[in-house]
Amino acid sequence: MLFVSAAASVLAAALALPAPGESTAVRGGTVVNPDGSRIENAVVVMVDGKITYVGPDVPPPSPPPPPPAEPDKPAEPDKPADPNKPAEPAPEKPAEPAKPAEPAQQAEPPKSSVIPADATVYEAAGKVLFPGMILAHTQIGLDVPNENMPVAPFVNVYDAIEPNALEWEECLRSGIATIHVIQGNNTVLAGLSRIVRPQGEMVEAMTVRADYAMKLSISPRAGFNRMTQMAELRRAFADLDQHLKDVAEKRYEEEQTKKSEKVLIPPDEAQKEGAKLVRAEDVESRFRNLWRLSKGEIPLFVHCDRAMDVERGIAFVKELKLLEKSVFVVGPEAWKVVDSLKAAGRPVVLSPILVHKEPDPATHKDRETFVPKVFADAGVPFVLQPAGFGFTADGQLWYQAARCVREGVSREAALAAITQNAANAIGMGEALGSLAVGKWGNLAVLSGDPLAQTTVVEKLYIEGKPAYDRATDRRVKELTTGQPQPVTEPKQDAAKPDAKADGK
Amino acid sequence: MIAPLLCCAALAAAAGDAPKGASESIVLQGAEVDAGDGNVFKPGTVVITDGRIAAVGPTASAPSGARIVDCQKLVLTAGLVDAASQLGTFRFEGFSEQASEVIPHLDAADAIDYFSKDFEKLVRDGVTTIYVTGEAASVISSRGAAVKTGGPLPGRKLAATPCVKVTLGLESSYRGSANGSPFRFGDLTFNARRPTTRMGSTWVFREAFHDALLFKQQGKTDADPAAMKALLDVLDGKVKLRFQARDVADIRSAQRDCDEFGLTFAVEYGNEVGECMDLIAAKKIPVIFGPARDGDGRAARFESPLTAWRTPKLLAEQGATFCLTASEGTGDTGLARQAGFAIKNGLDRARALRAVTADAAAMLGLEKRIGRVAEGLDADLVLWNGAPFDDTSRPVLVLINGQVVLDADGRLRKENP
């Protein structure tokens, strides 16, 4: 199954990316990046699903374009994407000076020298362009978040993701372009997770990263106490160790037999000698994921509910030599150990419960702590997640960010918590989380500032392609007008391009 | 931001130290004042004398010896009013009267715990007055009571127009173990008297009013005479009626039931009023709408699974009399967030402010005491650190009767020592 799904996801990735050379430009909006930078009247150009230009629109040189015929560059129009790939926008050089011969072209000249001539252009004047938001740790789309068995590293969310779940539509509506679906916290050791985009008829088509990470919980699952939890965790790794030793011994014996030699060393030495000979197919499938995890090949999400669990969690993953692969998923009380988390230097995913409430045992007065503020003040980057999904205020990712600002967290830290920090937590910081050249074309067109009260997601582009348009969102229409909408209406993928840059 | 907050902290200290009963004037200067009656002063000045608003305007002359407080960069509104709250009552014994399902002679004021932590939460949300509405476990429930969420104890209860609550729908017939159906208990207990269907709820309502009319004719009754007298007050129009009705069927039932006895009513919660706007508009039924969004899923738990995004806007467009309520909600499901949600879904900001201040006060018959920033009204004021009801804003200073109950450091101030 593992190989099948891996192969399928490679195929899916290939299918999902736009055709080579396909380019899209969103023009006229204000780029707002989580680091606080703004570009007014900006253009975002996306070619082959990646951003090739972010910056102010540059009009073509004011005199008529240079002499039309450039005989040395005849093949240019066929491959328009390549010259734009480098980060430098090179505004001096008009992107497409090659097709000025037809008079019709002169009637509608390209208005920009940064937009490729063949780009599909979407106008976004007066709108805000914001990176597609990210859910770095969620169970949406899974019917049940956890396996009944406490130790189940061999399962895979691939088998449980429901592509027809309503939540994906809600993601698009909320400007969420990337979702890391991982098993819940009620576990000892959980199986493989998957990074998906909220569109596609099948899991393969949704997949961004297959078999991405695993989860272990330091806090006890239901019915366990902290001691049994740790005992089960250690037993799982000890079982793996024993299995690998058995396999190594067997492999050593096999190799010796092949060479027609006798096994003359004791078992423990044979285990050591054979360790190098172990191949993936030798490891039983129920141990294979855990084996890869223990070798540091798979990122690890470590759930630590209480403050005391955080300390023990850090110690445990250090013991496993997996600290560098770890992401900490913490409960509200974790603000008490913010210094430990800072020292660990790993991404932190906060509980959706942003206010930690604790009655003072002596006075019975409630002490309330706004958790993200403590992390922000300590300079620890954090990731926000919504509570529930959709139907309550705090079920919205950006409401959580707005709450942070309300409680005194800086705007930059709050916005990063739903974009760049979340991208970093799922190992895609280089590809996602902001609008920058070289990153993926995940772009939300907002009606206003990301944290303003009346802002809605008007359009969402995923990997350079239109994925959502509020104007054709049947449910929004129904809820805002009260008029039942025909269910046969085309899905919200048909964002109409406003123009072709070359006037076609 | 820091400078005005410091000033407010100074005010907080000053107000706390003020001698009791002394005639003291405070002038709040520099804030954007949204009076809630259409007047917006940028900046504006509010003069408070003896716990009431003495003057409001772009500039106002400060009485001699008045304490002047700089509130620049803050927005000042009237304290919020929730016209259908379920908070502030004694939790231990509950607020569900089990003796009878017809209890219009009881008064919610007797169940209010003025030391409840609910009031602290409400103050933090900028809510300065709540109307504690009758409990939904009884078909004809108690009279509600309007109380301030802070300030000196003697002045906390307000004289709102008396109003009895009726609950149709599921909650009067099926509401948790405290109100379980007889089948759950196996044998007949006092719970067995409960209606278990919508038919039963409606029958209890009609029977009670028929009993009351009979009592009027004959001068005696088998039912509780006190309850019957209270119902006669309703029939005489001395006591108003409101129906907790979440879905269309219940709203229409309420209309039928009231038509039978020539009564008028207001709708409480009314999640689905958007689906029967014709009735609401034709009969001019006042609506206390909400909570539109509810953290514990209450709106979705019984009836109306679809949260009514457009309803506040629709009510405004239809010219309906309405206000918003958070019911049991505080914090992220509190009244300010209900207004924010309405704004997000198209309700005009000024109308949203009125829906949680002036219009809610009018619904309670308290428009001459609270709900606006206007001369002669109680100085129940909220200063916000941004546009009121925005997800990024919160109250930074709350005054009730001119006294600071939430100071700039987020500390709650109890009644005067």
PDB file of N, CA, C and O in Angstrom, chain B residues 11 22-27 47-51 54 62-68:
ATOM      1  N   LEU B  11      -7.453  57.753  35.869  1.00  0.00           N
ATOM      2  CA  LEU B  11      -8.869  57.927  36.145  1.00  0.00           C
ATOM      3  C   LEU B  11      -9.352  56.824  37.078  1.00  0.00           C
ATOM      4  O   LEU B  11     -10.090  57.070  38.023  1.00  0.00           O
ATOM      5  N   ALA B  22     -19.976  62.076  47.270  1.00  0.00           N
ATOM      6  CA  ALA B  22     -19.561  63.441  46.963  1.00  0.00           C
ATOM      7  C   ALA B  22     -19.966  63.778  45.540  1.00  0.00           C
ATOM      8  O   ALA B  22     -19.976  62.927  44.675  1.00  0.00           O
ATOM      9  N   SER B  23     -20.322  65.004  45.320  1.00  0.00           N
ATOM     10  CA  SER B  23     -20.662  65.425  43.971  1.00  0.00           C
ATOM     11  C   SER B  23     -19.370  65.594  43.200  1.00  0.00           C
ATOM     12  O   SER B  23     -18.605  66.514  43.453  1.00  0.00           O
ATOM     13  N   GLU B  24     -19.141  64.705  42.297  1.00  0.00           N
ATOM     14  CA  GLU B  24     -17.851  64.670  41.624  1.00  0.00           C
ATOM     15  C   GLU B  24     -18.093  64.655  40.129  1.00  0.00           C
ATOM     16  O   GLU B  24     -18.953  63.921  39.645  1.00  0.00           O
ATOM     17  N   SER B  25     -17.336  65.472  39.404  1.00  0.00           N
ATOM     18  CA  SER B  25     -17.480  65.486  37.956  1.00  0.00           C
ATOM     19  C   SER B  25     -16.245  64.915  37.292  1.00  0.00           C
ATOM     20  O   SER B  25     -15.118  65.173  37.726  1.00  0.00           O
ATOM     21  N   ILE B  26     -16.474  64.134  36.263  1.00  0.00           N
ATOM     22  CA  ILE B  26     -15.375  63.594  35.469  1.00  0.00           C
ATOM     23  C   ILE B  26     -15.634  64.009  34.025  1.00  0.00           C
ATOM     24  O   ILE B  26     -16.774  63.958  33.556  1.00  0.00           O
ATOM     25  N   VAL B  27     -14.584  64.437  33.355  1.00  0.00           N
ATOM     26  CA  VAL B  27     -14.719  64.808  31.948  1.00  0.00           C
ATOM     27  C   VAL B  27     -13.838  63.866  31.126  1.00  0.00           C
ATOM     28  O   VAL B  27     -12.626  63.795  31.336  1.00  0.00           O
ATOM     29  N   VAL B  47     -19.238  64.606  29.906  1.00  0.00           N
ATOM     30  CA  VAL B  47     -19.129  65.068  31.286  1.00  0.00           C
ATOM     31  C   VAL B  47     -20.039  64.195  32.154  1.00  0.00           C
ATOM     32  O   VAL B  47     -21.216  64.007  31.838  1.00  0.00           O
ATOM     33  N   ILE B  48     -19.444  63.648  33.211  1.00  0.00           N
ATOM     34  CA  ILE B  48     -20.204  62.792  34.126  1.00  0.00           C
ATOM     35  C   ILE B  48     -20.305  63.507  35.468  1.00  0.00           C
ATOM     36  O   ILE B  48     -19.294  63.923  36.035  1.00  0.00           O
ATOM     37  N   THR B  49     -21.527  63.646  35.947  1.00  0.00           N
ATOM     38  CA  THR B  49     -21.717  64.217  37.291  1.00  0.00           C
ATOM     39  C   THR B  49     -22.675  63.326  38.068  1.00  0.00           C
ATOM     40  O   THR B  49     -23.747  62.982  37.565  1.00  0.00           O
ATOM     41  N   ASP B  50     -22.281  62.962  39.259  1.00  0.00           N
ATOM     42  CA  ASP B  50     -23.107  62.118  40.125  1.00  0.00           C
ATOM     43  C   ASP B  50     -23.588  60.847  39.432  1.00  0.00           C
ATOM     44  O   ASP B  50     -24.747  60.452  39.557  1.00  0.00           O
ATOM     45  N   GLY B  51     -22.690  60.237  38.658  1.00  0.00           N
ATOM     46  CA  GLY B  51     -23.029  58.951  38.048  1.00  0.00           C
ATOM     47  C   GLY B  51     -23.897  59.042  36.818  1.00  0.00           C
ATOM     48  O   GLY B  51     -24.256  58.025  36.237  1.00  0.00           O
ATOM     49  N   ALA B  54     -23.833  64.327  32.244  1.00  0.00           N
ATOM     50  CA  ALA B  54     -24.307  65.697  32.376  1.00  0.00           C
ATOM     51  C   ALA B  54     -24.265  66.429  31.042  1.00  0.00           C
ATOM     52  O   ALA B  54     -25.063  67.326  30.801  1.00  0.00           O
ATOM     53  N   ALA B  62     -16.365  72.070  31.212  1.00  0.00           N
ATOM     54  CA  ALA B  62     -16.131  71.247  32.394  1.00  0.00           C
ATOM     55  C   ALA B  62     -16.520  72.023  33.629  1.00  0.00           C
ATOM     56  O   ALA B  62     -16.161  73.189  33.779  1.00  0.00           O
ATOM     57  N   PRO B  63     -17.284  71.422  34.524  1.00  0.00           N
ATOM     58  CA  PRO B  63     -17.595  72.100  35.782  1.00  0.00           C
ATOM     59  C   PRO B  63     -16.303  72.334  36.563  1.00  0.00           C
ATOM     60  O   PRO B  63     -15.322  71.615  36.377  1.00  0.00           O
ATOM     61  N   SER B  64     -16.316  73.333  37.419  1.00  0.00           N
ATOM     62  CA  SER B  64     -15.085  73.636  38.153  1.00  0.00           C
ATOM     63  C   SER B  64     -14.758  72.468  39.079  1.00  0.00           C
ATOM     64  O   SER B  64     -15.644  71.846  39.667  1.00  0.00           O
ATOM     65  N   GLY B  65     -13.487  72.165  39.143  1.00  0.00           N
ATOM     66  CA  GLY B  65     -13.043  71.073  39.995  1.00  0.00           C
ATOM     67  C   GLY B  65     -13.209  69.709  39.355  1.00  0.00           C
ATOM     68  O   GLY B  65     -12.958  68.689  39.993  1.00  0.00           O
ATOM     69  N   ALA B  66     -13.649  69.678  38.088  1.00  0.00           N
ATOM     70  CA  ALA B  66     -13.841  68.376  37.434  1.00  0.00           C
ATOM     71  C   ALA B  66     -12.500  67.747  37.098  1.00  0.00           C
ATOM     72  O   ALA B  66     -11.519  68.440  36.831  1.00  0.00           O
ATOM     73  N   ARG B  67     -12.491  66.432  37.143  1.00  0.00           N
ATOM     74  CA  ARG B  67     -11.284  65.698  36.773  1.00  0.00           C
ATOM     75  C   ARG B  67     -11.320  65.489  35.264  1.00  0.00           C
ATOM     76  O   ARG B  67     -12.302  64.952  34.729  1.00  0.00           O
ATOM     77  N   ILE B  68     -10.280  65.922  34.587  1.00  0.00           N
ATOM     78  CA  ILE B  68     -10.276  65.816  33.123  1.00  0.00           C
ATOM     79  C   ILE B  68      -9.392  64.643  32.710  1.00  0.00           C
ATOM     80  O   ILE B  68      -8.249  64.524  33.168  1.00  0.00           O
TER      81      ILE B  68
END
